[in-house]
Coordinates of C-alpha atoms and ligand atoms in Angstrom, one line a residue:
Chain A
M1 CA -2.3 32.5 -24.9
S2 CA 0.6 30.2 -23.8
A3 CA -1.0 28.0 -21.4
I4 CA 2.7 26.4 -20.7
N5 CA 5.6 27.8 -20.9
V6 CA 9.1 26.0 -20.2
D7 CA 12.3 28.2 -20.4
R8 CA 15.7 26.9 -21.0
L9 CA 15.1 24.0 -18.3
S10 CA 18.0 21.9 -17.3
H11 CA 18.5 19.3 -14.6
V12 CA 21.4 17.1 -13.3
Y13 CA 20.9 14.4 -10.9
S14 CA 23.1 14.7 -8.3
G15 CA 24.9 11.5 -8.1
T16 CA 28.6 10.0 -8.3
E17 CA 31.4 11.8 -10.3
G18 CA 29.2 15.2 -10.5
G19 CA 25.8 14.1 -11.1
V20 CA 23.5 12.6 -14.1
P21 CA 22.5 15.6 -16.8
A22 CA 19.0 14.3 -17.4
L23 CA 17.6 17.1 -19.2
Q24 CA 19.1 20.2 -21.2
D25 CA 18.0 23.4 -22.3
I26 CA 14.2 22.4 -22.9
T27 CA 12.3 25.1 -24.3
I28 CA 8.6 24.1 -24.7
D29 CA 5.7 26.6 -25.2
V30 CA 2.1 24.8 -25.3
D31 CA -1.0 27.2 -26.5
A32 CA -4.2 26.9 -24.3
G33 CA -6.4 24.0 -25.4
K34 CA -3.5 22.2 -27.3
F35 CA -2.8 18.5 -27.3
V36 CA 0.9 17.9 -27.2
V37 CA 2.4 14.6 -27.1
I38 CA 6.4 13.9 -26.0
V39 CA 8.3 10.8 -27.3
G40 CA 11.9 9.7 -26.9
P41 CA 13.9 6.9 -26.2
S42 CA 13.3 5.2 -22.5
G43 CA 15.4 7.2 -20.1
C44 CA 15.5 10.4 -21.8
G45 CA 14.1 12.0 -18.9
K46 CA 10.4 12.4 -20.4
T47 CA 9.2 11.5 -16.6
S48 CA 11.6 13.9 -15.0
L49 CA 9.9 16.7 -17.1
L50 CA 6.6 15.9 -16.2
M51 CA 7.2 15.6 -12.9
M52 CA 8.7 19.2 -12.8
L53 CA 5.6 20.7 -14.8
A54 CA 3.8 19.1 -11.9
G55 CA 5.9 20.8 -9.4
L56 CA 6.5 17.3 -8.1
R57 CA 10.2 17.6 -8.7
H58 CA 12.7 21.2 -8.7
Q59 CA 14.7 21.5 -12.1
T60 CA 18.3 22.5 -11.6
R61 CA 18.0 25.2 -13.9
G62 CA 15.1 27.3 -15.9
A63 CA 11.6 28.1 -15.3
I64 CA 8.5 26.6 -15.5
T65 CA 5.1 28.8 -16.2
V66 CA 1.7 27.5 -16.4
A67 CA -1.3 29.6 -16.5
G68 CA 0.4 32.6 -16.3
K69 CA 2.3 31.5 -12.9
R70 CA 5.7 30.0 -11.9
I71 CA 5.3 26.3 -10.7
A72 CA 7.2 25.4 -7.5
D73 CA 5.1 23.2 -5.7
P74 CA 2.2 21.0 -7.0
D75 CA -1.0 22.8 -7.5
P76 CA -3.9 20.7 -8.4
E77 CA -6.1 23.6 -9.2
R78 CA -3.7 24.1 -12.3
V79 CA -2.3 20.8 -13.1
G80 CA -3.8 17.6 -13.1
V81 CA -1.7 14.6 -13.4
V82 CA -2.7 11.2 -14.6
F83 CA 0.4 8.5 -13.7
Q84 CA 1.1 4.7 -15.2
E85 CA -0.9 2.3 -14.5
A86 CA -2.0 1.0 -10.7
S87 CA -2.0 4.6 -9.6
L88 CA -5.2 4.4 -7.9
F89 CA -5.9 3.8 -4.4
P90 CA -6.6 0.0 -3.7
W91 CA -8.3 0.6 -0.4
L92 CA -11.0 3.4 -2.0
S93 CA -13.8 3.0 -4.1
A94 CA -13.7 4.4 -7.9
L95 CA -16.2 7.4 -6.5
D96 CA -13.5 8.1 -3.5
N97 CA -10.4 8.1 -5.7
I98 CA -12.0 10.6 -7.7
E99 CA -13.0 12.4 -4.6
F100 CA -9.4 12.3 -3.1
P101 CA -8.1 15.7 -4.1
L102 CA -11.2 17.3 -2.9
A103 CA -11.6 15.5 0.4
L104 CA -7.8 17.0 0.8
R105 CA -9.2 20.6 0.6
G106 CA -12.1 20.1 2.8
T107 CA -14.8 20.3 0.0
P108 CA -18.3 19.5 1.7
R109 CA -19.3 15.9 1.0
D110 CA -22.2 16.6 -1.0
D111 CA -20.4 18.7 -3.4
R112 CA -17.4 16.6 -3.9
R113 CA -19.9 13.5 -4.4
R114 CA -21.9 15.3 -7.1
R115 CA -18.7 16.7 -8.9
A116 CA -17.1 12.9 -8.9
E117 CA -20.5 11.5 -10.3
Q118 CA -20.0 14.3 -13.2
M119 CA -16.5 13.2 -13.6
L120 CA -17.4 9.5 -13.6
T121 CA -20.0 10.2 -16.2
L122 CA -17.8 12.1 -18.4
V123 CA -15.3 9.3 -18.3
G124 CA -18.2 6.8 -19.2
L125 CA -18.5 4.9 -16.1
E126 CA -21.8 5.7 -14.6
G127 CA -22.6 3.1 -12.0
F128 CA -19.0 2.2 -11.4
G129 CA -18.4 4.5 -8.7
A130 CA -18.9 1.6 -5.7
R131 CA -16.3 -0.8 -7.6
Y132 CA -12.8 -0.9 -6.1
P133 CA -9.9 -0.8 -8.4
H134 CA -9.2 -4.6 -7.9
E135 CA -12.9 -5.3 -9.4
L136 CA -12.2 -2.8 -12.6
S137 CA -10.6 -3.7 -15.5
G138 CA -6.8 -2.0 -16.8
G139 CA -9.0 0.6 -19.3
M140 CA -11.5 1.2 -16.4
K141 CA -8.9 2.1 -14.2
Q142 CA -7.3 4.7 -16.0
R143 CA -10.9 5.9 -16.9
V144 CA -10.9 6.2 -13.1
S145 CA -7.5 7.9 -13.1
I146 CA -8.4 10.4 -15.8
A147 CA -11.7 11.5 -13.8
R148 CA -9.0 12.1 -10.4
G149 CA -6.8 14.1 -12.8
L150 CA -9.7 16.4 -13.7
V151 CA -12.0 16.7 -11.1
Q152 CA -10.3 19.7 -9.9
D153 CA -11.1 21.2 -13.2
P154 CA -7.3 22.3 -14.0
P155 CA -6.5 23.9 -17.1
V156 CA -3.7 21.5 -17.7
L157 CA -3.5 17.8 -17.7
L158 CA -0.4 15.8 -17.9
M159 CA -0.1 12.1 -18.5
D160 CA 3.0 9.9 -18.4
E161 CA 2.3 7.0 -20.2
P162 CA -1.1 6.2 -19.0
F163 CA -2.2 3.3 -21.4
A164 CA 1.3 2.0 -21.5
A165 CA 0.2 -1.4 -19.6
L166 CA -3.0 -1.9 -21.5
D167 CA -3.3 -4.5 -24.5
E168 CA -3.6 -2.9 -27.9
Q169 CA -7.7 -2.9 -28.3
T170 CA -8.2 -1.2 -25.0
R171 CA -5.5 1.2 -25.7
M172 CA -6.8 2.2 -29.2
T173 CA -10.6 2.9 -27.4
M174 CA -8.8 4.7 -24.7
G175 CA -6.7 6.9 -27.0
H176 CA -10.2 7.7 -28.9
E177 CA -12.2 8.5 -25.6
L178 CA -9.3 10.9 -24.5
L179 CA -10.1 12.6 -27.4
R180 CA -13.6 12.7 -26.8
I181 CA -13.3 13.7 -23.1
W182 CA -10.6 16.5 -24.4
S183 CA -12.9 17.8 -26.8
T184 CA -15.5 18.2 -24.1
T185 CA -13.3 20.0 -21.8
R186 CA -10.7 21.5 -23.8
K187 CA -8.0 21.2 -21.6
T188 CA -4.3 21.7 -22.6
V189 CA -2.7 18.4 -22.3
V190 CA 0.9 17.0 -22.2
F191 CA 0.9 13.4 -23.0
I192 CA 4.1 11.1 -22.8
T193 CA 4.0 7.6 -24.6
H194 CA 6.0 5.1 -26.4
S195 CA 3.9 4.4 -29.3
L196 CA 4.4 6.3 -32.4
T197 CA 0.6 5.4 -34.0
E198 CA -0.7 7.0 -30.5
A199 CA 1.5 9.6 -30.9
V200 CA 0.2 11.0 -34.3
Y201 CA -3.5 9.8 -33.6
L202 CA -3.7 12.1 -30.2
A203 CA -1.5 14.9 -31.0
D204 CA -1.5 18.4 -32.4
E205 CA 2.1 18.3 -31.7
V206 CA 4.8 15.7 -31.3
L207 CA 8.1 17.0 -29.5
V208 CA 10.7 14.6 -30.2
M209 CA 13.5 14.0 -27.8
S210 CA 17.0 13.0 -27.5
A211 CA 18.6 10.4 -25.6
R212 CA 20.2 11.5 -22.2
P213 CA 20.6 14.2 -21.5
G214 CA 17.1 14.7 -23.0
R215 CA 16.9 17.9 -25.5
I216 CA 14.0 18.4 -27.8
I217 CA 15.0 17.4 -31.3
D218 CA 11.8 18.0 -33.4
R219 CA 8.5 19.4 -33.5
I220 CA 6.1 17.8 -36.0
E221 CA 2.7 19.5 -36.4
I222 CA 0.2 16.9 -36.9
T223 CA -2.0 18.3 -39.6
L224 CA -4.7 15.4 -39.7
P225 CA -8.5 17.2 -39.5
R226 CA -10.4 16.5 -36.3
P227 CA -12.2 14.8 -34.9
R228 CA -9.6 11.8 -35.6
T229 CA -11.1 8.5 -36.8
Y230 CA -9.4 5.2 -36.6
E231 CA -9.6 5.2 -40.7
M232 CA -6.9 7.7 -40.5
M233 CA -4.4 5.4 -39.7
A234 CA -4.5 3.9 -42.8
T235 CA -3.6 7.1 -44.8
D236 CA -0.6 8.0 -46.4
T237 CA -0.6 11.3 -44.3
F238 CA -0.8 9.4 -41.2
G239 CA 2.2 6.9 -42.2
R240 CA 4.5 10.0 -43.5
L241 CA 4.1 11.4 -40.0
R242 CA 4.7 8.3 -38.1
E243 CA 7.7 8.0 -40.3
R244 CA 9.2 11.3 -39.7
I245 CA 9.0 10.5 -35.9
W246 CA 10.7 7.3 -36.1
Q247 CA 13.4 8.6 -38.3
Q248 CA 14.2 11.3 -35.6
I249 CA 14.2 9.0 -32.5
R250 CA 16.3 6.5 -34.5
K251 CA 18.7 9.1 -35.2
T252 CA 19.4 9.7 -31.7
E253 CA 20.4 6.4 -30.4
Chain B
M1 CA -15.8 -29.0 -2.1
T2 CA -18.6 -26.4 -1.5
Q3 CA -18.0 -24.0 1.8
A4 CA -20.9 -26.0 3.0
Q5 CA -19.3 -29.4 2.9
V6 CA -16.1 -28.0 4.3
V7 CA -17.6 -26.5 7.2
L8 CA -19.5 -29.7 7.9
A9 CA -16.0 -31.7 7.6
R10 CA -14.5 -29.4 10.1
L11 CA -17.4 -29.8 12.6
A12 CA -17.4 -33.7 12.1
L13 CA -13.3 -33.5 12.8
L14 CA -13.9 -31.7 16.0
G15 CA -16.7 -33.6 17.4
L16 CA -14.3 -36.5 16.7
V17 CA -11.7 -35.4 18.7
L18 CA -13.7 -34.4 21.4
A19 CA -15.9 -37.9 21.5
A20 CA -12.3 -39.4 21.4
W21 CA -11.4 -37.6 24.2
Q22 CA -14.4 -38.5 25.9
F23 CA -14.9 -41.9 25.6
L24 CA -11.6 -43.5 25.1
P25 CA -10.2 -42.7 28.9
R26 CA -13.8 -43.8 30.0
W27 CA -13.6 -47.2 27.8
G28 CA -10.2 -47.8 29.5
V29 CA -8.3 -47.6 26.1
V30 CA -6.3 -45.2 27.3
D31 CA -5.0 -44.3 30.7
A32 CA -7.7 -41.9 32.3
R33 CA -4.6 -40.8 34.8
L34 CA -2.7 -39.6 32.0
L35 CA -5.5 -38.1 29.6
P36 CA -8.9 -37.8 32.2
A37 CA -12.0 -37.7 30.3
L38 CA -13.5 -34.5 28.6
G39 CA -16.2 -34.5 30.9
D40 CA -14.2 -34.8 34.0
V41 CA -11.7 -31.8 32.6
L42 CA -14.6 -29.5 31.9
A43 CA -16.2 -29.9 35.3
M44 CA -12.7 -29.1 37.0
L45 CA -12.6 -26.2 34.8
G46 CA -15.9 -25.3 36.4
Q47 CA -14.7 -25.7 39.7
L48 CA -11.5 -23.6 39.2
L49 CA -13.2 -21.0 37.7
G50 CA -15.2 -20.9 41.0
R51 CA -11.7 -20.5 43.1
S52 CA -10.4 -17.1 44.3
Q53 CA -6.7 -18.4 43.8
V54 CA -7.5 -19.0 40.0
H55 CA -9.3 -15.4 40.0
E56 CA -5.7 -14.3 41.4
A57 CA -3.7 -15.9 38.9
I58 CA -5.8 -14.9 36.1
A59 CA -5.6 -11.4 36.9
V60 CA -1.7 -11.6 37.6
T61 CA -1.1 -13.0 34.1
A62 CA -3.8 -10.6 32.2
A63 CA -2.1 -7.8 33.8
E64 CA 1.2 -9.0 32.7
V65 CA 0.4 -9.7 29.2
A66 CA -1.5 -6.3 28.9
V67 CA 1.4 -4.5 30.3
A68 CA 4.0 -6.3 28.2
F69 CA 1.8 -5.8 25.1
V70 CA 1.3 -2.0 25.9
I71 CA 5.1 -1.8 26.3
A72 CA 6.2 -3.8 23.3
V73 CA 4.0 -2.8 20.3
P74 CA 4.3 1.1 20.2
L75 CA 8.0 0.8 21.5
G76 CA 8.5 -1.7 18.8
A77 CA 6.5 -0.1 16.0
A78 CA 8.2 3.4 16.6
I79 CA 11.4 1.3 16.1
G80 CA 10.7 -0.5 13.0
V81 CA 9.0 2.8 11.6
L82 CA 12.2 4.6 12.2
A83 CA 14.2 1.9 10.9
A84 CA 12.1 1.8 7.6
E85 CA 12.0 5.6 7.2
N86 CA 15.5 7.1 8.4
D87 CA 18.4 6.0 6.3
Y88 CA 21.2 6.2 8.8
F89 CA 19.1 4.3 11.7
G90 CA 18.1 1.6 9.3
Q91 CA 21.6 0.8 8.1
I92 CA 23.1 0.9 11.4
F93 CA 20.5 -0.9 13.6
K94 CA 18.6 -3.4 11.0
P95 CA 21.4 -5.9 10.7
M96 CA 21.8 -6.1 14.5
L97 CA 17.7 -6.5 14.8
F98 CA 17.8 -9.3 12.4
Y99 CA 20.6 -11.2 14.2
V100 CA 18.7 -10.9 17.4
F101 CA 15.2 -11.6 16.2
S102 CA 17.0 -14.9 14.8
V103 CA 18.1 -16.1 18.4
P104 CA 15.4 -17.9 20.7
K105 CA 14.4 -15.3 23.3
S106 CA 14.3 -17.9 25.9
I107 CA 17.8 -18.3 26.4
F108 CA 17.8 -14.7 27.7
L109 CA 15.2 -15.6 30.7
P110 CA 18.2 -16.2 33.2
M111 CA 19.4 -13.0 33.0
F112 CA 16.0 -11.5 33.2
I113 CA 15.4 -13.2 36.3
L114 CA 19.1 -12.2 37.9
I115 CA 18.2 -8.8 37.3
F116 CA 14.3 -8.4 37.8
G117 CA 14.0 -11.2 40.1
I118 CA 10.8 -13.4 40.0
G119 CA 8.4 -10.8 40.0
F120 CA 5.6 -9.0 37.9
E121 CA 8.7 -7.1 36.4
Q122 CA 10.5 -9.7 35.4
K123 CA 7.9 -11.5 33.6
V124 CA 6.7 -8.2 31.9
A125 CA 10.5 -7.6 30.8
Y126 CA 10.8 -10.9 29.4
A127 CA 7.4 -10.8 27.3
A128 CA 8.1 -7.5 26.2
F129 CA 11.6 -8.5 25.1
S130 CA 10.0 -11.5 23.5
T131 CA 7.5 -9.7 21.4
I132 CA 9.4 -6.5 20.4
F133 CA 11.7 -8.0 17.8
I134 CA 8.5 -9.1 15.6
V135 CA 6.7 -5.8 15.8
I136 CA 9.9 -3.9 14.7
M137 CA 10.4 -6.8 11.7
S138 CA 6.4 -5.9 10.8
A139 CA 6.7 -2.7 11.4
T140 CA 9.3 -2.0 8.9
A141 CA 7.6 -4.1 6.5
A142 CA 4.3 -2.4 6.8
V143 CA 6.4 1.0 5.9
E144 CA 8.0 -0.5 3.1
S145 CA 4.3 -1.7 1.9
V146 CA 3.8 1.9 1.5
K147 CA 3.9 2.5 -2.6
S148 CA 5.9 5.6 -3.6
D149 CA 3.5 5.8 -6.7
H150 CA 0.7 6.2 -4.0
V151 CA 2.7 8.9 -2.2
L152 CA 3.3 10.7 -5.6
V153 CA -0.3 10.8 -6.2
A154 CA -1.1 12.2 -2.9
R155 CA 1.5 15.0 -3.5
S156 CA 0.1 15.9 -6.8
C157 CA -3.3 16.4 -5.5
G158 CA -1.7 18.9 -3.0
A159 CA -1.6 16.6 0.2
T160 CA 0.4 17.8 3.1
R161 CA 2.7 15.7 5.0
T162 CA 0.0 15.1 7.5
Q163 CA -2.7 14.3 5.1
I164 CA 0.1 11.9 3.3
L165 CA 0.2 10.1 6.8
L166 CA -3.1 9.6 7.4
R167 CA -4.6 9.4 4.0
I168 CA -1.5 7.2 2.5
Y169 CA 0.3 5.9 5.2
V170 CA -2.1 4.6 7.6
P171 CA -4.5 2.9 5.1
S172 CA -1.6 1.2 3.3
M173 CA 0.0 0.0 6.6
M174 CA -3.3 -1.3 8.2
P175 CA -3.5 -5.0 7.1
V176 CA 0.0 -5.3 7.9
L177 CA -0.6 -3.5 11.3
L178 CA -3.5 -5.7 12.5
E179 CA -1.6 -8.9 11.5
T180 CA 1.4 -7.6 13.4
L181 CA -0.9 -7.1 16.3
R182 CA -2.1 -10.6 16.0
I183 CA 1.2 -12.2 16.1
S184 CA 2.8 -10.1 18.6
M185 CA 0.3 -11.2 21.1
I186 CA 0.9 -14.7 20.3
F187 CA 4.5 -14.1 21.3
N188 CA 3.7 -11.9 24.2
F189 CA 1.4 -14.6 25.7
T190 CA 3.8 -17.3 25.2
G191 CA 6.6 -15.0 26.5
V192 CA 4.6 -14.5 30.0
M193 CA 3.6 -18.2 30.0
I194 CA 7.6 -19.3 29.9
A195 CA 8.3 -16.7 32.5
E196 CA 5.8 -18.0 34.7
M197 CA 6.4 -21.7 34.3
Y198 CA 9.9 -21.1 34.5
A199 CA 10.2 -19.5 37.6
S200 CA 7.2 -17.7 39.3
R201 CA 5.0 -17.9 42.5
T202 CA 1.9 -16.4 40.9
G203 CA -0.1 -16.5 37.6
I204 CA -1.8 -19.0 35.4
G205 CA 1.6 -20.4 33.9
H206 CA 2.5 -21.2 37.3
L207 CA -0.2 -22.9 38.3
I208 CA -0.2 -25.0 35.2
A209 CA 3.6 -25.7 36.2
N210 CA 2.3 -27.1 39.8
W211 CA -0.2 -29.2 38.5
G212 CA 1.9 -30.7 35.6
E213 CA 4.6 -31.2 38.7
N214 CA 2.1 -32.7 41.0
F215 CA 0.5 -35.1 38.4
Q216 CA -3.0 -33.2 38.6
M217 CA -3.8 -34.0 34.8
P218 CA -7.7 -32.9 35.2
Q219 CA -6.5 -29.5 36.5
L220 CA -3.7 -29.0 33.9
F221 CA -6.2 -30.1 31.2
A222 CA -8.6 -27.5 32.4
G223 CA -5.7 -24.7 32.5
V224 CA -4.6 -25.6 29.0
I225 CA -8.7 -25.5 27.8
L226 CA -9.0 -21.8 29.4
L227 CA -5.5 -20.5 27.9
A228 CA -6.5 -22.2 24.2
A229 CA -10.0 -20.3 24.7
V230 CA -8.4 -16.9 25.2
A231 CA -5.8 -17.2 22.9
I232 CA -8.3 -18.1 20.1
L233 CA -10.8 -15.6 21.0
F234 CA -8.2 -12.9 20.8
N235 CA -6.5 -14.4 17.4
E236 CA -10.0 -14.5 16.0
V237 CA -11.5 -11.2 16.8
V238 CA -8.1 -9.5 15.3
R239 CA -8.1 -11.7 12.1
H240 CA -12.0 -10.7 11.7
L241 CA -10.7 -7.0 11.7
E242 CA -8.0 -7.9 9.4
V243 CA -9.9 -9.5 6.8
R244 CA -12.3 -6.3 6.5
V245 CA -9.8 -3.7 6.1
S246 CA -7.8 -5.7 3.8
A247 CA -10.3 -6.8 1.1
W248 CA -8.5 -4.5 -1.4
R249 CA -5.4 -6.5 -0.9
T250 CA -6.5 -9.3 -3.8
Ligands
ADP301 N1 15.2 10.2 -8.8 C1 16.5 9.9 -9.4 N2 17.6 9.9 -9.0 C2 18.6 9.8 -10.0 N3 18.6 9.4 -11.4 C3 17.3 9.9 -12.0 C4 16.2 9.4 -10.9 N4 15.2 9.6 -11.6 C5 15.4 9.3 -13.1 N5 17.0 9.7 -12.9 C6 17.7 9.0 -14.3 O1 17.3 10.0 -15.1 C7 17.1 9.6 -16.6 C8 16.1 10.2 -17.1 O2 14.9 9.3 -16.7 P1 13.1 9.6 -16.4 O3 12.8 10.7 -16.6 O4 12.4 8.4 -16.0 O5 13.1 8.6 -18.3 P2 12.1 8.6 -19.4 O6 10.8 8.7 -18.5 O7 12.1 9.1 -20.5 O8 12.4 6.8 -19.4 C9 17.5 8.3 -16.2 O9 18.6 8.1 -16.8 C10 17.4 7.9 -14.9 O10 18.1 6.7 -14.6
MG302 MG1 9.1 7.0 -17.9

């Protein structure tokens, strides 16, 4: 069953001289439980597409269906979102940040706390709930963001370059951690990144987008077995897949 | 330096200043008619606080400060938020607000006297006028300190407009707003004092101006101590709150 369906989506940002075509004729179908990574040059419309998947922005044309229903507005029960760094609320503790979506819906305090504690354990931050964002490292902050995205147990998790601001080592660890979390929760994930290594390491399928206006120009199945290990990065298969994505991206520039 | 050493050094400095104030006039190093000894000033303060004339003056000044504050802060905050949130209003009014903000407000005082006379209304109007610009500027800055990323996160979690206002705007703006409250009180208090000293028949500012003109130095200094104490107290209370709500701003 498909968890996400994007049907001939196009988007034009209104502006000078008839507007900026940002996305053109995007069609995507993602099966439930899959990990899909989107790569493409800066400004090709990856963030715009993700916003539309989350119901945060309205496309000019085309339809988006998630879990069998059209997306028109944000629906945290269907779609959780993890943004780029620094999206935690600095005035709330880690636990309160995770509880935030539940607090909006008026979930009783005890339920909220229990659920948030579970999420904190899931992302490997047991005991850090009382800390404020400025007391957490970059990697820990993104763990809290993931926990917040998952707290309402949506079938789909969208992630926009969540590890872009982290140093290389932390980034690798976080990728690995994300796969662990994903394998226990079995969400459908759409993950945007600039890093080709990260793309190959994480994905079931990589979608390559062209420069503006963004189109899907290639779909690459990542056949590496799971669970993924760091050692796989040194294999020929890994190198070939990475090279193929790189060739596609280069063509678009 | 450790924290304790800093505190100790500060206390030592304060003690030194107070001791100098007490003993230099006593020893005749400075003219006691110009700078009466601290002890004499405090004794005078005690006496003044027992006089009904002083009580009335305090009541008048306090009322003026309070009314001007209650007018200037909400009105200024509303205009400031509007200027930040509404593009048309912002583009049209912001430059003018910035220009007027840079002009010393005291040059408008004679106009306020012509319009309102020299009573309660004039002092309140002038104090509110001299305060409102800093409130507008700060409120604009407060709105602009709200991160659009945070609003986006809240929307993705399904927040309504009211929830975004209460759960994102209010906490984001709180540190700046408290700072605004504190700074606007300084402007407000200054406005009332200038108006009372310039042309008035009531209020603490009027008494202080009189004492100065009549060369009543103990009274003058007692008045200064009283006002300084009130101003510092308010400032410190709000600053304390500020530190508590902005612990996360680091
Ligand atoms: N709100 C907006 N208004 C107008 N143009 C925008 C807006 N957001 C993005 N764009 C433009 O659309 C294009 C795609 O942006 P974006 O989705 O952020 O790309 P990416 O995430 O792939 O870097 C860019 O050229 C950008 O300038
Ligand atoms: Mg982007």
